Amino acid sequence: QIQRVFFRARYRAEPFQIAATADEVWISADAAKKAKKSSDFHAMQVWARKGAKYYLLDRICERMTYPVFEQALDGLHAKWANWRSATLIEDTANGTTYLQCRAGVLPGLIAFHPNTHTPGKDKSKGARAVYLERAAEAGQIILPEAWEHPWVEAFLAVVCAFPHGAHDDDVDAASQLIMRWVREGASDSNYADFFAGMGL
């Protein structure tokens, strides 16, 4: 299980400063279907990668209708336009609609298909969350100071409650991107400890 102690490392620089010196800056989105009180949340996160370190720069996690989701994700694209490398969106529910509506309009939109892009036989949320857990345990994930960014505590509450929490949207958004980055960097010596820990 993902533990709070894994997230000891914090940064105090402005997120835009982190982005300006990063190797890559990605938006990762896990979209829900509806905005009912019983619905899942739309989770949108902005991450910067510096080598094998991952910095969470921004986060939106709310229940919302598709038009509001579209506006929120468009807003993140505008806010991080100077640094954004690409956007990874799970191709389900409102994520599919967004990809269809914004295809050809916004560059760098990449669809994530859980059953296709999750390696191995196990395609579950838990299998993807292992990438998040191992990266966090290895000290690769750097969060901002919570007192400067109140949403950090909400993010930790969701992530550390997985898989027994009521919601897992933040876990999905984070793990799909970290899984992609880790597997892309498989030949990089910076990832040796990570893969050794996974038995790969």
mmCIF file of C-alpha atoms in Angstrom:
data_model
loop_
_atom_site.group_PDB
_atom_site.id
_atom_site.type_symbol
_atom_site.label_atom_id
_atom_site.label_comp_id
_atom_site.label_asym_id
_atom_site.label_seq_id
_atom_site.Cartn_x
_atom_site.Cartn_y
_atom_site.Cartn_z
ATOM 1 C CA GLN A 1 0.000 0.000 0.000
ATOM 2 C CA ILE A 2 1.122 3.555 -0.730
ATOM 3 C CA GLN A 3 2.187 5.276 2.480
ATOM 4 C CA ARG A 4 2.451 8.955 3.388
ATOM 5 C CA VAL A 5 6.035 8.463 4.525
ATOM 6 C CA PHE A 6 6.960 7.745 0.897
ATOM 7 C CA PHE A 7 6.295 11.426 0.092
ATOM 8 C CA ARG A 8 8.859 12.985 2.410
ATOM 9 C CA ALA A 9 10.576 14.994 -0.332
ATOM 10 C CA ARG A 10 8.997 18.399 -0.969
ATOM 11 C CA TYR A 11 9.914 21.357 -3.120
ATOM 12 C CA ARG A 12 9.479 25.024 -2.229
ATOM 13 C CA ALA A 13 10.220 26.606 -5.606
ATOM 14 C CA GLU A 14 7.387 28.016 -7.680
ATOM 15 C CA PRO A 15 5.894 25.283 -9.903
ATOM 16 C CA PHE A 16 6.602 27.383 -12.986
ATOM 17 C CA GLN A 17 10.283 27.436 -12.001
ATOM 18 C CA ILE A 18 10.293 23.647 -11.803
ATOM 19 C CA ALA A 19 8.652 23.447 -15.224
ATOM 20 C CA ALA A 20 11.179 25.797 -16.777
ATOM 21 C CA THR A 21 14.086 23.487 -15.898
ATOM 22 C CA ALA A 22 12.348 20.140 -16.467
ATOM 23 C CA ASP A 23 13.059 17.560 -19.138
ATOM 24 C CA GLU A 24 9.328 17.200 -19.790
ATOM 25 C CA VAL A 25 6.043 18.636 -18.515
ATOM 26 C CA TRP A 26 2.938 16.538 -19.035
ATOM 27 C CA ILE A 27 -0.720 16.834 -18.140
ATOM 28 C CA SER A 28 -2.374 13.552 -17.157
ATOM 29 C CA ALA A 29 -6.150 13.254 -16.969
ATOM 30 C CA ASP A 30 -8.524 10.586 -15.735
ATOM 31 C CA ALA A 31 -12.062 11.554 -16.710
ATOM 32 C CA ALA A 32 -15.375 10.437 -15.237
ATOM 33 C CA LYS A 33 -18.757 10.124 -16.943
ATOM 34 C CA LYS A 34 -21.137 12.409 -15.079
ATOM 35 C CA ALA A 35 -21.338 14.969 -12.285
ATOM 36 C CA LYS A 36 -23.730 13.166 -9.934
ATOM 37 C CA LYS A 37 -22.989 12.996 -6.204
ATOM 38 C CA SER A 38 -22.248 9.293 -6.625
ATOM 39 C CA SER A 39 -20.009 9.776 -9.671
ATOM 40 C CA ASP A 40 -16.242 9.500 -9.806
ATOM 41 C CA PHE A 41 -14.115 12.621 -9.943
ATOM 42 C CA HIS A 42 -12.343 14.117 -12.922
ATOM 43 C CA ALA A 43 -8.648 14.116 -11.988
ATOM 44 C CA MET A 44 -6.251 16.369 -13.891
ATOM 45 C CA GLN A 45 -2.612 16.680 -12.899
ATOM 46 C CA VAL A 46 0.451 18.506 -14.199
ATOM 47 C CA TRP A 47 3.763 16.684 -13.753
ATOM 48 C CA ALA A 48 7.349 17.656 -14.528
ATOM 49 C CA ARG A 49 10.099 15.091 -15.035
ATOM 50 C CA LYS A 50 13.741 15.784 -14.267
ATOM 51 C CA GLY A 51 15.665 12.616 -14.946
ATOM 52 C CA ALA A 52 13.994 9.968 -12.783
ATOM 53 C CA LYS A 53 12.378 12.515 -10.454
ATOM 54 C CA TYR A 54 8.709 13.428 -10.857
ATOM 55 C CA TYR A 55 7.334 16.750 -9.590
ATOM 56 C CA LEU A 56 3.588 17.261 -9.166
ATOM 57 C CA LEU A 57 2.992 20.869 -10.170
ATOM 58 C CA ASP A 58 -0.762 21.307 -10.352
ATOM 59 C CA ARG A 59 -3.963 19.394 -9.684
ATOM 60 C CA ILE A 60 -7.713 19.634 -10.269
ATOM 61 C CA CYS A 61 -9.959 16.889 -8.914
ATOM 62 C CA GLU A 62 -13.689 17.539 -8.911
ATOM 63 C CA ARG A 63 -17.035 16.199 -10.016
ATOM 64 C CA MET A 64 -18.091 18.100 -13.112
ATOM 65 C CA THR A 65 -20.124 17.919 -16.280
ATOM 66 C CA TYR A 66 -18.371 17.456 -19.609
ATOM 67 C CA PRO A 67 -18.487 21.174 -20.547
ATOM 68 C CA VAL A 68 -16.889 22.105 -17.220
ATOM 69 C CA PHE A 69 -14.287 19.354 -17.602
ATOM 70 C CA GLU A 70 -13.450 20.596 -21.081
ATOM 71 C CA GLN A 71 -13.096 24.143 -19.787
ATOM 72 C CA ALA A 72 -10.917 23.028 -16.869
ATOM 73 C CA LEU A 73 -8.582 20.944 -19.019
ATOM 74 C CA ASP A 74 -8.389 23.696 -21.631
ATOM 75 C CA GLY A 75 -7.477 26.025 -18.777
ATOM 76 C CA LEU A 76 -4.588 23.791 -17.725
ATOM 77 C CA HIS A 77 -3.362 23.707 -21.312
ATOM 78 C CA ALA A 78 -3.395 27.503 -21.424
ATOM 79 C CA LYS A 79 -1.773 27.853 -18.000
ATOM 80 C CA TRP A 80 1.107 25.477 -18.829
ATOM 81 C CA ALA A 81 1.363 26.175 -22.565
ATOM 82 C CA ASN A 82 4.934 27.487 -22.360
ATOM 83 C CA TRP A 83 6.238 24.190 -20.988
ATOM 84 C CA ARG A 84 3.757 21.414 -21.820
ATOM 85 C CA SER A 85 5.258 18.504 -23.740
ATOM 86 C CA ALA A 86 2.098 16.406 -24.098
ATOM 87 C CA THR A 87 -1.170 15.415 -22.445
ATOM 88 C CA LEU A 88 -2.075 11.840 -21.560
ATOM 89 C CA ILE A 89 -5.826 11.201 -21.333
ATOM 90 C CA GLU A 90 -7.502 7.923 -20.494
ATOM 91 C CA ASP A 91 -9.625 7.109 -23.526
ATOM 92 C CA THR A 92 -12.852 6.364 -21.626
ATOM 93 C CA ALA A 93 -15.933 8.334 -20.571
ATOM 94 C CA ASN A 94 -15.459 12.114 -20.949
ATOM 95 C CA GLY A 95 -11.819 11.550 -21.827
ATOM 96 C CA THR A 96 -12.893 10.002 -25.112
ATOM 97 C CA THR A 97 -15.152 12.958 -25.850
ATOM 98 C CA TYR A 98 -12.344 15.408 -25.117
ATOM 99 C CA LEU A 99 -9.931 13.589 -27.392
ATOM 100 C CA GLN A 100 -12.504 13.640 -30.184
ATOM 101 C CA CYS A 101 -13.400 17.312 -29.714
ATOM 102 C CA ARG A 102 -9.821 18.539 -29.424
ATOM 103 C CA ALA A 103 -8.164 16.320 -32.043
ATOM 104 C CA GLY A 104 -6.450 18.595 -34.554
ATOM 105 C CA VAL A 105 -6.959 21.620 -32.315
ATOM 106 C CA LEU A 106 -4.521 20.945 -29.472
ATOM 107 C CA PRO A 107 -1.172 19.313 -30.294
ATOM 108 C CA GLY A 108 0.285 16.570 -28.159
ATOM 109 C CA LEU A 109 -2.885 14.803 -27.033
ATOM 110 C CA ILE A 110 -2.183 11.118 -26.373
ATOM 111 C CA ALA A 111 -4.865 8.538 -25.628
ATOM 112 C CA PHE A 112 -4.219 6.047 -22.856
ATOM 113 C CA HIS A 113 -5.909 2.655 -23.240
ATOM 114 C CA PRO A 114 -5.608 0.657 -19.970
ATOM 115 C CA ASN A 115 -5.987 -2.761 -21.565
ATOM 116 C CA THR A 116 -3.516 -2.019 -24.339
ATOM 117 C CA HIS A 117 -0.911 0.103 -22.603
ATOM 118 C CA THR A 118 -0.686 -1.692 -19.261
ATOM 119 C CA PRO A 119 2.067 -4.312 -19.618
ATOM 120 C CA GLY A 120 1.658 -7.911 -18.553
ATOM 121 C CA LYS A 121 -1.477 -9.978 -18.073
ATOM 122 C CA ASP A 122 -2.853 -7.952 -15.168
ATOM 123 C CA LYS A 123 -4.539 -4.838 -16.580
ATOM 124 C CA SER A 124 -6.111 -3.706 -13.307
ATOM 125 C CA LYS A 125 -5.867 -0.358 -11.542
ATOM 126 C CA GLY A 126 -3.784 -2.103 -8.918
ATOM 127 C CA ALA A 127 -1.229 -3.227 -11.498
ATOM 128 C CA ARG A 128 -0.817 0.344 -12.711
ATOM 129 C CA ALA A 129 -0.711 1.718 -9.175
ATOM 130 C CA VAL A 130 2.384 -0.396 -8.480
ATOM 131 C CA TYR A 131 4.355 2.021 -10.655
ATOM 132 C CA LEU A 132 3.184 4.942 -8.529
ATOM 133 C CA GLU A 133 3.877 3.057 -5.314
ATOM 134 C CA ARG A 134 7.408 1.999 -6.286
ATOM 135 C CA ALA A 135 8.329 5.458 -7.539
ATOM 136 C CA ALA A 136 7.030 7.040 -4.340
ATOM 137 C CA GLU A 137 8.797 4.509 -2.124
ATOM 138 C CA ALA A 138 12.063 5.159 -3.984
ATOM 139 C CA GLY A 139 11.742 8.896 -3.304
ATOM 140 C CA GLN A 140 11.238 9.745 -6.966
ATOM 141 C CA ILE A 141 8.006 11.703 -6.441
ATOM 142 C CA ILE A 142 8.380 15.252 -5.186
ATOM 143 C CA LEU A 143 5.318 17.160 -3.987
ATOM 144 C CA PRO A 144 5.084 20.867 -3.181
ATOM 145 C CA GLU A 145 4.892 22.058 0.401
ATOM 146 C CA ALA A 146 1.315 21.459 1.557
ATOM 147 C CA TRP A 147 1.008 24.800 3.327
ATOM 148 C CA GLU A 148 1.579 26.570 0.004
ATOM 149 C CA HIS A 149 -0.681 24.238 -1.984
ATOM 150 C CA PRO A 150 -3.665 22.994 0.073
ATOM 151 C CA TRP A 151 -4.633 20.407 -2.557
ATOM 152 C CA VAL A 152 -1.577 18.321 -1.629
ATOM 153 C CA GLU A 153 -3.337 16.910 1.446
ATOM 154 C CA ALA A 154 -6.368 15.955 -0.629
ATOM 155 C CA PHE A 155 -4.096 14.211 -3.137
ATOM 156 C CA LEU A 156 -2.332 12.275 -0.377
ATOM 157 C CA ALA A 157 -5.618 11.276 1.239
ATOM 158 C CA VAL A 158 -6.809 9.662 -2.001
ATOM 159 C CA VAL A 159 -3.507 8.037 -2.920
ATOM 160 C CA CYS A 160 -2.780 6.607 0.520
ATOM 161 C CA ALA A 161 -6.299 5.199 0.889
ATOM 162 C CA PHE A 162 -5.954 3.139 -2.303
ATOM 163 C CA PRO A 163 -7.257 0.478 -2.904
ATOM 164 C CA HIS A 164 -9.725 0.784 -0.025
ATOM 165 C CA GLY A 165 -10.707 4.428 -0.455
ATOM 166 C CA ALA A 166 -13.962 5.667 -1.915
ATOM 167 C CA HIS A 167 -12.214 7.170 -4.943
ATOM 168 C CA ASP A 168 -9.094 6.386 -6.947
ATOM 169 C CA ASP A 169 -9.098 9.038 -9.651
ATOM 170 C CA ASP A 170 -5.863 10.699 -8.508
ATOM 171 C CA VAL A 171 -4.207 7.283 -8.443
ATOM 172 C CA ASP A 172 -5.290 6.566 -12.012
ATOM 173 C CA ALA A 173 -4.115 9.925 -13.355
ATOM 174 C CA ALA A 174 -0.728 9.687 -11.655
ATOM 175 C CA SER A 175 -0.021 6.014 -12.289
ATOM 176 C CA GLN A 176 -0.790 6.047 -16.017
ATOM 177 C CA LEU A 177 1.794 8.773 -16.613
ATOM 178 C CA ILE A 178 4.452 7.406 -14.265
ATOM 179 C CA MET A 179 4.037 3.970 -15.836
ATOM 180 C CA ARG A 180 4.676 5.504 -19.258
ATOM 181 C CA TRP A 181 7.731 7.427 -18.072
ATOM 182 C CA VAL A 182 9.225 4.479 -16.227
ATOM 183 C CA ARG A 183 8.849 2.140 -19.161
ATOM 184 C CA GLU A 184 10.267 4.723 -21.573
ATOM 185 C CA GLY A 185 13.289 5.054 -19.295
ATOM 186 C CA ALA A 186 13.805 1.325 -18.829
ATOM 187 C CA SER A 187 17.271 1.445 -20.388
ATOM 188 C CA ASP A 188 18.317 4.421 -18.249
ATOM 189 C CA SER A 189 20.541 3.489 -15.298
ATOM 190 C CA ASN A 190 18.531 5.931 -13.156
ATOM 191 C CA TYR A 191 15.702 3.387 -13.203
ATOM 192 C CA ALA A 192 17.742 0.341 -12.196
ATOM 193 C CA ASP A 193 16.601 0.360 -8.576
ATOM 194 C CA PHE A 194 12.990 0.832 -9.606
ATOM 195 C CA PHE A 195 12.940 -2.195 -11.866
ATOM 196 C CA ALA A 196 14.944 -4.257 -9.421
ATOM 197 C CA GLY A 197 12.275 -3.542 -6.812
ATOM 198 C CA MET A 198 9.572 -4.741 -9.194
ATOM 199 C CA GLY A 199 11.463 -7.889 -10.066
ATOM 200 C CA LEU A 200 11.836 -6.821 -13.683
#
